[in-house]
Coordinates of C-alpha atoms in Angstrom, one line a residue:
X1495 CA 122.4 122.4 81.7
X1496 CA 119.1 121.1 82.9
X1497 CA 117.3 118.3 81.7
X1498 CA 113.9 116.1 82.9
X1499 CA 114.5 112.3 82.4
X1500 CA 111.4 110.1 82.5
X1501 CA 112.3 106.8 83.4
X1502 CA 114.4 105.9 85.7
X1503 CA 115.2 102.2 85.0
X1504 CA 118.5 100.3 84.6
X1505 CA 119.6 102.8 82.0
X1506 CA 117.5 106.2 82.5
X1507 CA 118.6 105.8 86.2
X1508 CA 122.3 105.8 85.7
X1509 CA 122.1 108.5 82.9
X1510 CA 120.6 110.6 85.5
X1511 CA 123.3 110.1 87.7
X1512 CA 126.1 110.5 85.3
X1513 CA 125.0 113.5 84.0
X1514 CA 124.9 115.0 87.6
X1515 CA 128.2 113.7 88.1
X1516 CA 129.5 116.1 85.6
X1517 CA 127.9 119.9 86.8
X1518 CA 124.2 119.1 85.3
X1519 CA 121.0 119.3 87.3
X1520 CA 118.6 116.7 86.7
X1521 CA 114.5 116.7 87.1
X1522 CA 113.8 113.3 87.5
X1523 CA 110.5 110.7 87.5
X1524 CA 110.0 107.1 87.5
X1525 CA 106.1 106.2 87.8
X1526 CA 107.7 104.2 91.3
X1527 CA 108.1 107.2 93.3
X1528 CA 110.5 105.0 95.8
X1529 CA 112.9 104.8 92.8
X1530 CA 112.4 108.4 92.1
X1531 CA 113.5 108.9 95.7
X1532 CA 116.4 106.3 95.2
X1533 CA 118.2 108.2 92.1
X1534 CA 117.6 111.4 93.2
X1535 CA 119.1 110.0 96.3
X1536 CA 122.4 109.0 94.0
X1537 CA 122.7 112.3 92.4
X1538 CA 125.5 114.4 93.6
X1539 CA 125.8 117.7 94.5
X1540 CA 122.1 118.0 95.5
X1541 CA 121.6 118.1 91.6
X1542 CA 118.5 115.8 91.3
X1543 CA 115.0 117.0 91.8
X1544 CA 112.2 114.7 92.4
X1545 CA 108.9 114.6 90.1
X1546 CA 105.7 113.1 90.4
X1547 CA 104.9 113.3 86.7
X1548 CA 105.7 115.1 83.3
X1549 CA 103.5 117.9 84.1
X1550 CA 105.0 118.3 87.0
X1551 CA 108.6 117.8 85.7
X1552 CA 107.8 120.8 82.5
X1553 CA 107.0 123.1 85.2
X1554 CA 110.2 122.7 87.3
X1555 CA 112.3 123.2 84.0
X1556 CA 113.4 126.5 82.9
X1557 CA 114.2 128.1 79.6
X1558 CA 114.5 125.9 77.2
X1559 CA 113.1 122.9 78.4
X1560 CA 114.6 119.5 78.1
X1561 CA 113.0 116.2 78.6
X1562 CA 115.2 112.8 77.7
X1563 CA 112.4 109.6 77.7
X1564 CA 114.2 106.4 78.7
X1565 CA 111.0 104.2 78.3
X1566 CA 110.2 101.0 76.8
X1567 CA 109.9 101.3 73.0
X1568 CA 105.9 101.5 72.1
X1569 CA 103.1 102.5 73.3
X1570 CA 104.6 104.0 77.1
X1571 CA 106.9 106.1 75.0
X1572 CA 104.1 107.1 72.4
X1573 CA 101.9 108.3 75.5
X1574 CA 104.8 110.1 76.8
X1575 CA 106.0 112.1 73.6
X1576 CA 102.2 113.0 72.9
X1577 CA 101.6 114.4 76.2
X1578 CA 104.4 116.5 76.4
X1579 CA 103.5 117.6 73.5
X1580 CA 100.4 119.0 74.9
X1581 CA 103.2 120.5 77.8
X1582 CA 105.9 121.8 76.1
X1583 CA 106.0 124.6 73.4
X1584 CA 108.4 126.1 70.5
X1585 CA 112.2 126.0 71.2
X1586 CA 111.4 122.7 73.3
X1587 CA 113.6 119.9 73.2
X1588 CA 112.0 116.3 73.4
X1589 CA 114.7 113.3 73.3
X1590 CA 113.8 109.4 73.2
X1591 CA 116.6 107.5 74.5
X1592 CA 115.4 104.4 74.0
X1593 CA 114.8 101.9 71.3
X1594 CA 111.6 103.6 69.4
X1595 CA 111.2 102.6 65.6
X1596 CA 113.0 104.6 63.5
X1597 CA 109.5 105.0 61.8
X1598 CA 107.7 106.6 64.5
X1599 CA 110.4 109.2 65.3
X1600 CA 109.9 110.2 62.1
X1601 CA 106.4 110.4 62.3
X1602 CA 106.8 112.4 65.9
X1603 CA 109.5 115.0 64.4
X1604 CA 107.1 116.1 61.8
X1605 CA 104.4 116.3 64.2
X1606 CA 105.8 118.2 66.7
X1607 CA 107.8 120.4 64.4
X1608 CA 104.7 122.4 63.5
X1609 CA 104.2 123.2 67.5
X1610 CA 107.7 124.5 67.3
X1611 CA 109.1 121.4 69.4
X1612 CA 112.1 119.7 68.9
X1613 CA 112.5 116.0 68.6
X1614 CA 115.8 113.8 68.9
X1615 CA 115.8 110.3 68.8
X1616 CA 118.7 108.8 70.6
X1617 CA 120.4 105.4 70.2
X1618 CA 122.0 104.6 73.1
X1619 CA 124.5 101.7 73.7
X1620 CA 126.1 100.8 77.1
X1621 CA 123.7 98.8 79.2
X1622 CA 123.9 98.3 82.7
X1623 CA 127.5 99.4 82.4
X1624 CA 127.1 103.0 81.4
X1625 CA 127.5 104.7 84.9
X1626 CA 131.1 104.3 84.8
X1627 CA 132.1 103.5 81.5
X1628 CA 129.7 105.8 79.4
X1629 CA 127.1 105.3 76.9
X1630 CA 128.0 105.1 72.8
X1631 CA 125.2 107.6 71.1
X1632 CA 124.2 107.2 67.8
X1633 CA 121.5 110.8 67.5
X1634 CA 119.5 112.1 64.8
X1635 CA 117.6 115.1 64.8
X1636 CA 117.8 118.8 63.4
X1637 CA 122.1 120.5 63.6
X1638 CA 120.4 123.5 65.8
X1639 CA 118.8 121.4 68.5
X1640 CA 121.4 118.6 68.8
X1641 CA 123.7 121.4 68.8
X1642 CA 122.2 122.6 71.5
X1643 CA 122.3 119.6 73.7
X1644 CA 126.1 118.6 73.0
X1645 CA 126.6 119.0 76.3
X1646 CA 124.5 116.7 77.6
X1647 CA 125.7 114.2 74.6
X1648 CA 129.0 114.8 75.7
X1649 CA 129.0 114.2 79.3
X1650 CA 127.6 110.9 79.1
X1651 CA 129.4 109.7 76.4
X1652 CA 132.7 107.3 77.0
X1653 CA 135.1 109.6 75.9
X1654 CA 138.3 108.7 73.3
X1655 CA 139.7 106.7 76.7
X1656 CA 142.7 104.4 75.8
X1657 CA 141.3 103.0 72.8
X1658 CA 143.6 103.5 70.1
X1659 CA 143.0 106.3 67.0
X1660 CA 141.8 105.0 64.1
X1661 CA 144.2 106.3 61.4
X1662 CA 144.2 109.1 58.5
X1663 CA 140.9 110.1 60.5
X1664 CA 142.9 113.9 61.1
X1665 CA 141.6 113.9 57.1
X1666 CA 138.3 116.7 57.0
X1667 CA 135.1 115.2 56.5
X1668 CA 135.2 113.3 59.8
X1669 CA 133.1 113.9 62.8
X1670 CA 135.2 114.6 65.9
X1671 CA 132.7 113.2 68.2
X1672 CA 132.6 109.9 66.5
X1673 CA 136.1 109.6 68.7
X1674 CA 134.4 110.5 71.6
X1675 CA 131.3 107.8 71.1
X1676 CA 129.0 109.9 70.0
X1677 CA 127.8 110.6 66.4
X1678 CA 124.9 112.8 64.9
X1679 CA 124.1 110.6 62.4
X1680 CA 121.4 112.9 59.9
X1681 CA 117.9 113.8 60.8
X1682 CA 115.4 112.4 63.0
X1683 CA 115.1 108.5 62.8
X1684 CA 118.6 108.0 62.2
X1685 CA 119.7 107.6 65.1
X1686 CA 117.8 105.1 65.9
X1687 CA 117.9 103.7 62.5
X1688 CA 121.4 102.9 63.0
X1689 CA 121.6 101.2 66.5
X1690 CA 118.7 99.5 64.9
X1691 CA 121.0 98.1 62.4
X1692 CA 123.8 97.7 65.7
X1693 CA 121.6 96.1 67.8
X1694 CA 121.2 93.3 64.1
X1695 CA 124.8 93.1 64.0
X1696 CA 125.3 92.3 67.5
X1697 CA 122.9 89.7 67.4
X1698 CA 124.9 88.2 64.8
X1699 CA 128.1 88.3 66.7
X1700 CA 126.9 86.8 69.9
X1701 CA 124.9 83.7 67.5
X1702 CA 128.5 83.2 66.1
X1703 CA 130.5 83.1 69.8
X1704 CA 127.6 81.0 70.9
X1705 CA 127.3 78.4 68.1
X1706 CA 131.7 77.9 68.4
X1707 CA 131.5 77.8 72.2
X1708 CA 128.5 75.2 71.8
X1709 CA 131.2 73.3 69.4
X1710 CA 133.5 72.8 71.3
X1711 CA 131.8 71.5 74.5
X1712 CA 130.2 68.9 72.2
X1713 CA 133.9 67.6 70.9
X1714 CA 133.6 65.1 74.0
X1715 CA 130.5 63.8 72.7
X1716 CA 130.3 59.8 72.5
X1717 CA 128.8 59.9 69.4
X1718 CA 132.8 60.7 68.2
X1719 CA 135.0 57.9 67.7
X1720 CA 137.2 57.7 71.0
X1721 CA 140.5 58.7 70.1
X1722 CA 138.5 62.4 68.6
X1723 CA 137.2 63.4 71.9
X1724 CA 138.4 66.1 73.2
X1725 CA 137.5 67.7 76.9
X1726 CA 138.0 71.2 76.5
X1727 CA 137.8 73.8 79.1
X1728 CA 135.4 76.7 77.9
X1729 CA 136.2 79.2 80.7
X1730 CA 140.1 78.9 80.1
X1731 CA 139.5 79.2 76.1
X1732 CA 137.5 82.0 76.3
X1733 CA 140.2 83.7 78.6
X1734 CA 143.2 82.9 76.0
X1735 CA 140.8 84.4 73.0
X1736 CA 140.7 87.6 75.0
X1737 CA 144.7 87.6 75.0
X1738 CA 145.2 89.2 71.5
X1739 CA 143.0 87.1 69.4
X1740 CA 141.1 89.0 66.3
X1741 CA 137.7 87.5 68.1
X1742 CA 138.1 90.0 71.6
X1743 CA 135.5 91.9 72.0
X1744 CA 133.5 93.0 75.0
X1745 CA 131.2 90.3 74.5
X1746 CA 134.0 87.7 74.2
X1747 CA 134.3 89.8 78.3
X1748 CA 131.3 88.7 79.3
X1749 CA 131.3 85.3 78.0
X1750 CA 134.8 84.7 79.9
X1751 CA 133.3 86.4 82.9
X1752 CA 130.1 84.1 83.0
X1753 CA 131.8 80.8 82.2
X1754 CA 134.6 81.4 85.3
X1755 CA 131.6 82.4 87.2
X1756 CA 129.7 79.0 86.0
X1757 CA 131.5 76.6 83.6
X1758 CA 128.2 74.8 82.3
X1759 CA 125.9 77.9 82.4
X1760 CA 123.4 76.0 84.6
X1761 CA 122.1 79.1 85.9
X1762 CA 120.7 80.0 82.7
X1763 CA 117.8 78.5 81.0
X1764 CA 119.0 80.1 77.4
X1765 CA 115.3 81.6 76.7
X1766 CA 116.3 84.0 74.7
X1767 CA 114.6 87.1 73.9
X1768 CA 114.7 89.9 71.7
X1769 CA 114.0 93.0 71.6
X1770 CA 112.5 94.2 68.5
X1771 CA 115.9 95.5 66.9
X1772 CA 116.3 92.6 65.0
X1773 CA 112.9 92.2 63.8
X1774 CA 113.2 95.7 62.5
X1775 CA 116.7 95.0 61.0
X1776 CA 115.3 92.6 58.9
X1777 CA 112.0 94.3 57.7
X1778 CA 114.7 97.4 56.7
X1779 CA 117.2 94.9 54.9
X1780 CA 113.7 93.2 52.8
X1781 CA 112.7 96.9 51.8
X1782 CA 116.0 97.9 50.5
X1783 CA 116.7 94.3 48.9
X1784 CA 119.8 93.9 50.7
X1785 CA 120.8 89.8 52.1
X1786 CA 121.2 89.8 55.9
X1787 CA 121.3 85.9 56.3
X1788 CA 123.5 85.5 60.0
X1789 CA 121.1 88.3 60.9
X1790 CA 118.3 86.7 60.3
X1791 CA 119.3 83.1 61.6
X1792 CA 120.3 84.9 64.4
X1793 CA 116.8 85.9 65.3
X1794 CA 115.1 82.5 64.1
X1795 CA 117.6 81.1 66.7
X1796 CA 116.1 83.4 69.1
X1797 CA 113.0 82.1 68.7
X1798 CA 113.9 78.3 68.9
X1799 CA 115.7 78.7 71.9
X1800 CA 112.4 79.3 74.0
X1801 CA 110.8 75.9 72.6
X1802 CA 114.0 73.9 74.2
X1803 CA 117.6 74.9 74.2
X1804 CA 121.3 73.8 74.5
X1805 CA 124.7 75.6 75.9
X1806 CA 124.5 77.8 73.0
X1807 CA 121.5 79.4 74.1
X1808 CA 122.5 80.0 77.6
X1809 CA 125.3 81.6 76.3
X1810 CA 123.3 84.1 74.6
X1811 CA 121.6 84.3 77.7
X1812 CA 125.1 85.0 79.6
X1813 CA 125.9 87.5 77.9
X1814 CA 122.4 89.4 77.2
X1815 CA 122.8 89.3 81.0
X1816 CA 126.3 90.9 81.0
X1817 CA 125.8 93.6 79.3
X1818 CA 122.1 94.7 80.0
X1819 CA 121.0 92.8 82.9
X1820 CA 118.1 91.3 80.7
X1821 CA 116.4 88.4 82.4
X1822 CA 115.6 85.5 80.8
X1823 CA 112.1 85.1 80.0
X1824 CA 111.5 88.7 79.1
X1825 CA 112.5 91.8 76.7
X1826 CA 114.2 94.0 79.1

């Protein structure tokens, strides 16, 4: 298939390149032209095409026209979707692959429904890792145009890989493509409503890895009677919990990556940012009446952490960089 991906950063770059990687042909723009030139560079196959701008990019797409935004969530993405709306026209196809408010794709469905476009809002998880491992999708938007765009969904999702099946899910009323890390989820907001709700979750997980890590370096504190004091070794413990512990996870990975790399995290600050998904986790969870408390502390630690911090917050800063290459300090 074709498809015209605006933004070509950390993630919109590699999803450019991945889908090349598997037959598709790619129209690509970054508002850097030199990193337009780079990707396109990457592509395989000759299968990326340079644009210098949406307009530009709608009239090097043919039949039905494609365009997957991969912008910061806001006001770049709600310029984008509104002027190609003003480019595109019925039987259209515009996806937002990045982290928009479940409440404005809404909004933007119904509005561009009635010029007979398309909208899909796309959750995607993988960070800066996706290239090679593939990106977990989490979609909303109507059966016929997701449908349509399975391929595309498919080639840059993970695939089943060696991860175990899940049993009694041979049962009907299961989506195969959940298996394959992808999942149409309902209409449009979903999708994004859900890795909203992911993105709350995984808050929660890292606050819990980092408050445990942050208790145990503090077990040789002197403010312990002597004989208590323990000096424990956080890179080595980390390792053994990835051994076959119910704790392993990918961002029990990381954590063991950054403290071989750096036992005492001193090159992180622990300014910890956040993104908006959390925020939006909790404003959800008050309108439905529904207790998120480790969510929620989560995020209030977020906000401490850039008034003064300890090795907890550098180890949410380890592993924010591990798996997204965010940089201290900001929201990307």
């Amino acid at each position: 298939m074709q498809i015209g991906i605006v933004g070509l950063g950390k993630m919109g770059g590699n999803i450019s390149v991945r889908l090349t990687r598997h037959g598709h042909d790619v129209v690509a723009y970054d508002r850097d032209p030199a990193v337009t030139a780079k990707i396109c560079g990457q592509g395989e196959g000759g299968r990326c095409t340079p644009a210098t701008g949406l307009a530009d990019m709608v009239g090097k797409l043919s039949g039905r026209r494609i365009i997957w935004l991969m912008l910061p969530a806001g006001e770049v993405t709600e310029q984008a979707v509104q002027e190609l709306g003003g480019l595109m026209g019925k039987g259209d196809i515009i996806i937002d692959g990045g982290n928009s408010f479940y409440k404005d794709d809404i909004r933007r469905a119904a509005e561009l429904v009635k010029k007979g476009i398309d909208y899909v809002d796309v959750g995607t998880s993988g960070g800066v890792w996706g290239l090679e491992r593939g990106y977990c999708m989490m979609y909303g938007g109507t059966k016929e145009a997701t449908d349509h765009i399975d391929p595309i969904l498919s080639a840059l999702a993970p695939g089943i890989g060696d991860i175990p099946r899940t049993p009694n899910r041979d049962r009907p009323g299961f989506d195969p493509r959940a298996e394959q890390g992808y999942l149409h989820c309902g209409p449009a907001g979903s999708g994004h409503f859900v890795k909203m709700v992911h993105n709350g979750i995984e808050y929660g997980i890292m606050q819990a890895f980092a408050e445990g890590f942050d208790v145990m370096k503090s077990k040789n504190s002197t403010d312990l009677p002597e004989d208590q004091r323990f000096e424990l070794n956080m890179a080595d413990i980390a390792e053994v919990w990835r051994r076959g512990s119910v704790v392993s996870s990918w961002l029990l990975d990381l954590s063991a990556s950054a403290l071989a790399g750096n036992p005492d995290l001193s090159n992180y600050k622990g300014d910890v940012a956040d993104s908006g998904e959390g925020r939006w986790t909790i404003e959800a969870a008050i309108e439905e009446a529904v207790p998120v408390p480790v969510i929620t502390a989560s995020l209030f630690t977020r906000f401490r952490s850039r008034t003064g911090n300890n090795f907890a917050e550098k180890m949410l800063s380890a592993m924010r960089f591990g798996f997204g290459g965010h940089i201290e300090g900001t929201n990307n």
